[in-house]
Tab-separated table of C-alpha atoms in Angstrom:
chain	number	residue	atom	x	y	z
B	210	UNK	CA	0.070	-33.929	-13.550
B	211	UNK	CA	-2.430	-31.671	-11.458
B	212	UNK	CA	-5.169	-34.351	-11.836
B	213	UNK	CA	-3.086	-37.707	-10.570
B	214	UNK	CA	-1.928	-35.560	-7.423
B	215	UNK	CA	-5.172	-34.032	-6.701
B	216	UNK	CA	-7.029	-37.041	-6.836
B	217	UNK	CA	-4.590	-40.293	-6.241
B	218	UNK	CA	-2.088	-41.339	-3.918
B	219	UNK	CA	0.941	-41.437	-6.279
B	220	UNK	CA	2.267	-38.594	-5.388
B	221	UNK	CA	3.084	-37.689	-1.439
B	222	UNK	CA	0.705	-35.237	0.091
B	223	UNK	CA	1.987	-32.493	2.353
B	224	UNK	CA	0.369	-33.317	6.237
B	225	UNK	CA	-0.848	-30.107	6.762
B	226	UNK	CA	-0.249	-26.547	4.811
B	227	UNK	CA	0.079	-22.845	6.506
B	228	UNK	CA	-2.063	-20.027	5.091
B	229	UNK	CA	-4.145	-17.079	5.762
B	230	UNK	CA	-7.891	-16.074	5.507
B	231	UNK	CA	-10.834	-18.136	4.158
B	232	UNK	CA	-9.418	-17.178	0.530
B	233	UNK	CA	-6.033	-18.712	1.590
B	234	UNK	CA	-8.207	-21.665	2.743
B	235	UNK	CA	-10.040	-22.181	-0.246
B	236	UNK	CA	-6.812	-21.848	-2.836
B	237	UNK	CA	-4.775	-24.701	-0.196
B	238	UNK	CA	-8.044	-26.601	-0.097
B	239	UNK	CA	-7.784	-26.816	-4.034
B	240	UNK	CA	-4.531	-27.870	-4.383
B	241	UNK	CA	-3.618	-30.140	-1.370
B	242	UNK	CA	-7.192	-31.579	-0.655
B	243	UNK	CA	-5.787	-34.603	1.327
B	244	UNK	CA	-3.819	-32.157	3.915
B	245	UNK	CA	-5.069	-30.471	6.807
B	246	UNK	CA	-5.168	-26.826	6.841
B	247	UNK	CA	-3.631	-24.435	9.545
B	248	UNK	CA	-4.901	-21.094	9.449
B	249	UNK	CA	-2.517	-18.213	10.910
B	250	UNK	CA	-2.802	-14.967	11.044
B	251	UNK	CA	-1.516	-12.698	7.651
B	252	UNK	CA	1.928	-11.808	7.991
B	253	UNK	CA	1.537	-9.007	5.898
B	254	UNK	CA	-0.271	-6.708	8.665
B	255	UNK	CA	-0.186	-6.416	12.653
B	256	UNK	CA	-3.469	-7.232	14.532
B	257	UNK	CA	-1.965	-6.583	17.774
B	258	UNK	CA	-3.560	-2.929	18.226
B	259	UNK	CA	-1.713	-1.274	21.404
B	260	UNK	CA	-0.419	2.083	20.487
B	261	UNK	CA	2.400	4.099	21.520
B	262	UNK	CA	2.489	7.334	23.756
B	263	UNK	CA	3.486	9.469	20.457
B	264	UNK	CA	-0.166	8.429	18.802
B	265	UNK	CA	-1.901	10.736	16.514
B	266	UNK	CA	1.198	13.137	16.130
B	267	UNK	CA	1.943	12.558	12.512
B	268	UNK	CA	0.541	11.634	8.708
B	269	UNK	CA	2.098	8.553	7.376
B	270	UNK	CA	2.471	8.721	3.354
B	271	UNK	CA	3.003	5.289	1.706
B	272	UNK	CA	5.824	4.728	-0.195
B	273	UNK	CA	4.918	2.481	-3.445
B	274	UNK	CA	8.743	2.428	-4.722
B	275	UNK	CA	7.484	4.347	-7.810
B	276	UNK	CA	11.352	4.770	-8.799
B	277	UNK	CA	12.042	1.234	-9.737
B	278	UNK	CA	12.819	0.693	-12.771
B	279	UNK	CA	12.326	3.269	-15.481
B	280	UNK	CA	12.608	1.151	-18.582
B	281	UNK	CA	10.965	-1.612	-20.104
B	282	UNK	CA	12.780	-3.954	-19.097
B	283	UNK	CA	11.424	-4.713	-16.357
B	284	UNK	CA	7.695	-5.785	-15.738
B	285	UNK	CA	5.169	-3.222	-15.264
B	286	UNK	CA	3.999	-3.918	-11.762
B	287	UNK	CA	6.995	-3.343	-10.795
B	288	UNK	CA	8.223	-0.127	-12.991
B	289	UNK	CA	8.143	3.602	-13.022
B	290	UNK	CA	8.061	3.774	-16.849
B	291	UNK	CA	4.637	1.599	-16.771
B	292	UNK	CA	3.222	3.952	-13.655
B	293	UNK	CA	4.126	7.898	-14.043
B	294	UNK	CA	4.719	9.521	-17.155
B	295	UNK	CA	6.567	12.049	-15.410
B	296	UNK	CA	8.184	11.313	-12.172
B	297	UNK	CA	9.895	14.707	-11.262
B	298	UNK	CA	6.540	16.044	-11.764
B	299	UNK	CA	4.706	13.868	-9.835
B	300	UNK	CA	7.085	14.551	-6.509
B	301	UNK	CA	6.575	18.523	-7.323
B	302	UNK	CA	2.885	17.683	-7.044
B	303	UNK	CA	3.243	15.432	-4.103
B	304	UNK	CA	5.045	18.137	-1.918
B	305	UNK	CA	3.052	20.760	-2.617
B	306	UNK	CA	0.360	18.167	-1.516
B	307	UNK	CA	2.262	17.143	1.795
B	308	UNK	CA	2.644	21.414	2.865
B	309	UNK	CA	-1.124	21.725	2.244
B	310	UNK	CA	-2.012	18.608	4.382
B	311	UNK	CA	0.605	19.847	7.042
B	312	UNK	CA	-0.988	23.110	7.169
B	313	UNK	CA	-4.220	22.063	7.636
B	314	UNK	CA	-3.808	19.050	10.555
B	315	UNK	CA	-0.881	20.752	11.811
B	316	UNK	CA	1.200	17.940	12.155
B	317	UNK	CA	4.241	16.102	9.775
B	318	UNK	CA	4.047	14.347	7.221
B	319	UNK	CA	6.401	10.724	7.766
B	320	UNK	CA	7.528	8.818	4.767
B	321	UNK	CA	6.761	4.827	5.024
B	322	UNK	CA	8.658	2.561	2.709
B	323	UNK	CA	8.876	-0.848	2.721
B	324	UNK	CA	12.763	-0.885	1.841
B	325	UNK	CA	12.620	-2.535	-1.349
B	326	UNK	CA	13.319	1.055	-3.001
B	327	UNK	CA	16.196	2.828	-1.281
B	328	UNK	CA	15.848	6.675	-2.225
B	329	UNK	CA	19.427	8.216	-2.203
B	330	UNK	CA	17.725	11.340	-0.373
B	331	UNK	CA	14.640	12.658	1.145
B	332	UNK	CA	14.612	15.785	-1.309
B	333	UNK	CA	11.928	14.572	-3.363
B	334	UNK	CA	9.799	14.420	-0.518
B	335	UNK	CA	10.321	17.856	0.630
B	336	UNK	CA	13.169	16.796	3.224
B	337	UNK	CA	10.510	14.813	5.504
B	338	UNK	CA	12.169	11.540	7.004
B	339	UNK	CA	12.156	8.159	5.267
B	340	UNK	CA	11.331	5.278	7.898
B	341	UNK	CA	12.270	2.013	6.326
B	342	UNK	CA	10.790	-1.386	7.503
B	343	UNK	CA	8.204	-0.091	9.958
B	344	UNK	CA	5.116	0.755	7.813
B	345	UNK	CA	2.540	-1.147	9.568
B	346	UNK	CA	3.714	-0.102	13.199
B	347	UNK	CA	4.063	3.543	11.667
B	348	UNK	CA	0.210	3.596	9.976
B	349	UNK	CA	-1.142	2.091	13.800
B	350	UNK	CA	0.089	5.379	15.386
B	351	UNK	CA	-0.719	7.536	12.899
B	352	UNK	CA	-3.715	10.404	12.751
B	353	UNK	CA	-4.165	8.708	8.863
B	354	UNK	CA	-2.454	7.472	6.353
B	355	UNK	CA	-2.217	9.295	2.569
B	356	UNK	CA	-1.050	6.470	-0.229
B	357	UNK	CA	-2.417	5.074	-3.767
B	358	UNK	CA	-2.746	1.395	-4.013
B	359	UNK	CA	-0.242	-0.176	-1.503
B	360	UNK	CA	-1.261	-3.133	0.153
B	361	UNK	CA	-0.310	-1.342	3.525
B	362	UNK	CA	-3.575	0.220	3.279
B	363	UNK	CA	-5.560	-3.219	4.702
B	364	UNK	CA	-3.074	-2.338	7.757
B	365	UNK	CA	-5.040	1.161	7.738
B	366	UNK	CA	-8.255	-0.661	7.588
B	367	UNK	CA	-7.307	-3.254	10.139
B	368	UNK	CA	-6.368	-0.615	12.603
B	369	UNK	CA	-9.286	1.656	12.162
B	370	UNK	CA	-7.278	4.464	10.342
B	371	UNK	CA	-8.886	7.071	7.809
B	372	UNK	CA	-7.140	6.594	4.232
B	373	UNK	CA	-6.864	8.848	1.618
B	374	UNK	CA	-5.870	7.561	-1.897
B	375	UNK	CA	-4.545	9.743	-3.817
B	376	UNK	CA	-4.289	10.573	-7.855
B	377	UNK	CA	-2.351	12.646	-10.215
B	378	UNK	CA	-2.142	13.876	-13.432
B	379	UNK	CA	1.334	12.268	-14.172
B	380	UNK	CA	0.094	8.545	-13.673
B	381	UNK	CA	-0.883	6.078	-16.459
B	382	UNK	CA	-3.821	4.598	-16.985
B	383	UNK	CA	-2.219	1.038	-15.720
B	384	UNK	CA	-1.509	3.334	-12.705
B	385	UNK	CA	-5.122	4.956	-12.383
B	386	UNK	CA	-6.879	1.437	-12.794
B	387	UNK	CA	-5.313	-0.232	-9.730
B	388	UNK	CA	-5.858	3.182	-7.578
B	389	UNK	CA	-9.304	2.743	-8.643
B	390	UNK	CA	-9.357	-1.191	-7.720
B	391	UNK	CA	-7.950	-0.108	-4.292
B	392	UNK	CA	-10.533	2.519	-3.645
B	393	UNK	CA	-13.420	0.080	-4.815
B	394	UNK	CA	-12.341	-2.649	-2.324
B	395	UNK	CA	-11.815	-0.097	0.730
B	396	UNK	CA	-15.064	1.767	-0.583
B	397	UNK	CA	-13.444	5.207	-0.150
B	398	UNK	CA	-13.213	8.073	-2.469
B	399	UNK	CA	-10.529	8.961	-4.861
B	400	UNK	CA	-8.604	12.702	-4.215
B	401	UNK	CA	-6.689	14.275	-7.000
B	402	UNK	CA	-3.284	15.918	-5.882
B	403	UNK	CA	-4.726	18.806	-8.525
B	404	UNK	CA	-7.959	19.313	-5.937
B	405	UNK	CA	-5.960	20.845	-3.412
B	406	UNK	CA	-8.654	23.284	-1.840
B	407	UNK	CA	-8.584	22.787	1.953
B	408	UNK	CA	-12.419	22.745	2.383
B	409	UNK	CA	-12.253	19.812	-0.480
B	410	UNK	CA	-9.042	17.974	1.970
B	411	UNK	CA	-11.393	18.199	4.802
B	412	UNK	CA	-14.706	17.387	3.939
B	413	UNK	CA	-12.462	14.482	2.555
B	414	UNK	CA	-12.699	12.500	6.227
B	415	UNK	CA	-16.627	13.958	6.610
């Protein structure tokens, strides 16, 4: 059991274990307390901060995959019917949302998506291009990044980018609560697609 290999000998202890951040640290400590611990950097974001010549030329939206799923069989975190009550709806709201933002910074709007939802078009995103794969390197040359609760956000914070989270009236309350979460932990302010006034957009990075 947990106990014996904690605290004995009977069972073979790793020599050393890989992990990230004091929290990593602290969890590997727990479980392998007879192994060393090697601390490398999170694979999950870039710290390497050198930007490219095309920098602050476009808005990178964060893709969450909201399309997967759509029933319930599949678990929540991971499924449209758990997140948006209305998924054609929300896409109306979040182009209108994308022309407003446009308008005001003057620049485009560049879908980021991890890849593990492929969209069979860009139509629901007002024809702007889909860049699969390259989210973090996208968000470092970015002016700033618009998204809800992806974890791509810490790449935002790592490389000093404004974030705005965004909210709408189609998503659940499962939905709301983790937007809320992720604006807690980054300490930034909530923006409802519905608030679209462009004073209210750019008093938003004030």
């Amino acid at each position: 059991n947990l106990f014996t290999f904690k605290h004995t000998s009977f069972y073979a202890h790793p020599e050393f274990v890989i992990g990230s951040g004091n929290l990593g640290k602290k969890i590997f400590n727990n479980f392998f307390p007879k192994s060393n611990f090697f601390e490398v950097p999170s694979f999950d974001v870039s710290w390497i901060n050198e930007s490219k010549d095309a920098i602050d030329r476009y808005i990178v939206y964060v893709d969450d995959a909201l399309d997967m799923g759509g029933n319930e069989k599949f678990t929540h975190r991971e499924n449209s019917y758990y997140m948006c009550m209305n998924l054609d709806k929300f896409y109306s709201n979040l182009r209108v949302f994308f022309d407003k933002i446009e308008k005001i910074y003057k620049t485009k709007v560049i879908i980021a998506s991890s890849g593990k939802y492929i969209h069979k078009n860009n139509k629901k995103f007002g024809l702007r291009k889909i860049i699969y794969g390259e989210t973090n390197e996208l968000i470092k040359n970015s002016l700033f990044i618009v998204g809800h609760e992806s974890s791509a956000m810490f790449q935002a914070a790592i490389s000093d980018k404004s974030i705005l989270i965004l909210d709408d009236e189609t998503f659940t309350p499962l939905r709301k609560e983790c937007i809320t979460k992720m604006a807690i932990f980054l300490d930034i302010e909530i923006i409802s697609m519905q608030n679209l006034e462009e004073n209210r957009i750019i008093d938003y990075f004030e």
